Short mmCIF file of C-alpha atoms in Angstrom, two decimals:
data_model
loop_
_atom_site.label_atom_id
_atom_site.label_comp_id
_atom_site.label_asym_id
_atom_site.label_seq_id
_atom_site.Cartn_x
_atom_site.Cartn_y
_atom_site.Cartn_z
CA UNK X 1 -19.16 -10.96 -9.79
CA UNK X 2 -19.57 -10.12 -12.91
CA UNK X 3 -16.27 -9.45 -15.03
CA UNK X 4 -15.08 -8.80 -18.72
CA UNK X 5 -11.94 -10.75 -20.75
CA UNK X 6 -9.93 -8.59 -22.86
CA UNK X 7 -11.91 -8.81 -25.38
CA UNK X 8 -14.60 -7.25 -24.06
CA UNK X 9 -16.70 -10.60 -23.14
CA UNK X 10 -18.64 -11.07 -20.11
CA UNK X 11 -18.63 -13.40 -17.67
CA UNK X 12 -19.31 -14.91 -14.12
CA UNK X 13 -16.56 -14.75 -11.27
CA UNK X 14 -17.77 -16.26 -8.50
CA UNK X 15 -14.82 -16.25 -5.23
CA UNK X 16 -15.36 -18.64 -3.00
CA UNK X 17 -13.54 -19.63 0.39
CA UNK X 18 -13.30 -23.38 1.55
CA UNK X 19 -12.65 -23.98 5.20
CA UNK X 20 -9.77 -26.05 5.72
CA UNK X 21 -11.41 -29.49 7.14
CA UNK X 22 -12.96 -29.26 3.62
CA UNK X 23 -9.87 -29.91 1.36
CA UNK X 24 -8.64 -32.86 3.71
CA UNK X 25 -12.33 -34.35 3.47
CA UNK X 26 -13.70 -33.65 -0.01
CA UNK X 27 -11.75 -33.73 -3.39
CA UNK X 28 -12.31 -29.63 -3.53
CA UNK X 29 -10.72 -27.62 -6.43
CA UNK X 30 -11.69 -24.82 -8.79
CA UNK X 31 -12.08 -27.76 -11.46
CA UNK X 32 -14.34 -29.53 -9.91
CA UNK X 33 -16.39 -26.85 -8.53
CA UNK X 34 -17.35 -25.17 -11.81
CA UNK X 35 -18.03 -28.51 -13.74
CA UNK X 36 -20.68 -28.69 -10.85
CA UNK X 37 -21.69 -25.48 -11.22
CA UNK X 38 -21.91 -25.70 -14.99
CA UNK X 39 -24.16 -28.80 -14.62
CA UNK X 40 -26.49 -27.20 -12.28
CA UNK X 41 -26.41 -23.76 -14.54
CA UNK X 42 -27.42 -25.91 -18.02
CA UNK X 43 -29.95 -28.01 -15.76
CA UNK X 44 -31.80 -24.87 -14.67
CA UNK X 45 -31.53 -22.34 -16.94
CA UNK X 46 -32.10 -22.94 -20.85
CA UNK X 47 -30.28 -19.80 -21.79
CA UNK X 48 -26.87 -20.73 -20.34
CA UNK X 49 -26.79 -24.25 -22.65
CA UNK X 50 -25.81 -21.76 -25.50
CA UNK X 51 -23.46 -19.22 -23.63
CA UNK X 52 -20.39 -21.31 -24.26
CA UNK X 53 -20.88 -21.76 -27.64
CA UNK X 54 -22.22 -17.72 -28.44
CA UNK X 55 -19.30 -16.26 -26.58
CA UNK X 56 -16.31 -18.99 -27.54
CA UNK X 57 -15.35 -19.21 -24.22
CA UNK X 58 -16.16 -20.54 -20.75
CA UNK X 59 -18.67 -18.08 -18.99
CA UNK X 60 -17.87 -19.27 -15.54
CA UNK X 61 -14.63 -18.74 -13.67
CA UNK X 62 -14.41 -20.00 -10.01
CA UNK X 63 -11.51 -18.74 -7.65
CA UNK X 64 -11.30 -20.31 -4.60
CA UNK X 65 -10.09 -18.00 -1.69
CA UNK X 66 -7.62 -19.09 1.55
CA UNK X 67 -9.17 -20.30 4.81
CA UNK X 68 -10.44 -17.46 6.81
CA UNK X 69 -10.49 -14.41 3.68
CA UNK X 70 -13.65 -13.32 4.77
CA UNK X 71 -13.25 -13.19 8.54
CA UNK X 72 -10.29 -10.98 7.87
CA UNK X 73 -11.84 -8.64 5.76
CA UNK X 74 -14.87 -8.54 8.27
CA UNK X 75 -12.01 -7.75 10.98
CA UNK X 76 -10.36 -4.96 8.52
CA UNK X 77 -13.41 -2.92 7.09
CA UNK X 78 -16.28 -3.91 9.85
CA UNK X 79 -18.68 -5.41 7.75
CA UNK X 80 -18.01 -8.17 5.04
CA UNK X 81 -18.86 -7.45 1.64
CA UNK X 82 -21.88 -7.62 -0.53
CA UNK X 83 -22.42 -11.10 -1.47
CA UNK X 84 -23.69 -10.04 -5.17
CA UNK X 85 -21.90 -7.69 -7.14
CA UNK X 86 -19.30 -6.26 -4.67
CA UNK X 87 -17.91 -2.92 -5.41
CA UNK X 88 -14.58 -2.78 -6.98
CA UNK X 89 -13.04 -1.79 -3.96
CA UNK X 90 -14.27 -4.42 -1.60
CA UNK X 91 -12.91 -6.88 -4.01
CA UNK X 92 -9.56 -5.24 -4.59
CA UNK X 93 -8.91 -5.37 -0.57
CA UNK X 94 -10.58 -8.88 -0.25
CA UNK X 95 -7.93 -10.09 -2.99
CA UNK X 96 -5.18 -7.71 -1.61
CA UNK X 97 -5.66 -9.48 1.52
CA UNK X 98 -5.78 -13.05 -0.04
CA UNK X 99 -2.13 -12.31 -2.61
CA UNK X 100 -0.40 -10.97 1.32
CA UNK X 101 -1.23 -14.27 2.80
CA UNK X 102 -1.62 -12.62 6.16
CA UNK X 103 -4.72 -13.62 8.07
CA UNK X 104 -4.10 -15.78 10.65
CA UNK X 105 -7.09 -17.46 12.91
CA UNK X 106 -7.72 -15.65 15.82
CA UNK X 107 -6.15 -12.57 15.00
CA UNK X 108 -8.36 -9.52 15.17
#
């Protein structure tokens, strides 16, 4: 998703949800996931080398969402959200959801 600093600057918010096996199988964190990212980014795209440096900041934020996010929004709203470029709304309730803490598996 594409969001701005407070200064105005853009840059790319991408929310992702780990299942829970994950974390207790792979070193997983929001650290390690955009320094992958980032790799892949200044591998295959020539523009994106020069972002840091033109904006003075990172242009790549990664949030990583509790176990199971999705399915409860899916169970709230009937649909999950757009993958790219969700509506402010669908993101609000997706992170209202995920600050409440209270999905819990198998609860519809």
């Amino acid at each position: 998703m594409k969001e701005y600093t407070a200064e105005n600057r853009p840059y790319f918010h991408l929310y992702v949800e780990v299942e829970k096996s994950e974390f207790l199988n792979r070193a997983v964190n929001t650290q390690v996931l955009r320094d992958l990212l980032t790799t892949y980014f200044k591998y295959t795209d020539q523009d994106y080398r020069d972002l840091k440096k033109i904006l003075g900041m990172d242009p790549l934020k990664v949030t990583i969402l509790r176990s199971g996010s999705f399915a409860e929004y899916c169970a709230t709203h009937g649909r999950p959200p757009r993958h790219m470029n969700p509506d402010n709304y669908a993101m609000e309730a997706l992170l209202q959801n995920q600050r409440a803490g209270t999905w819990r598996p198998g609860r519809r």
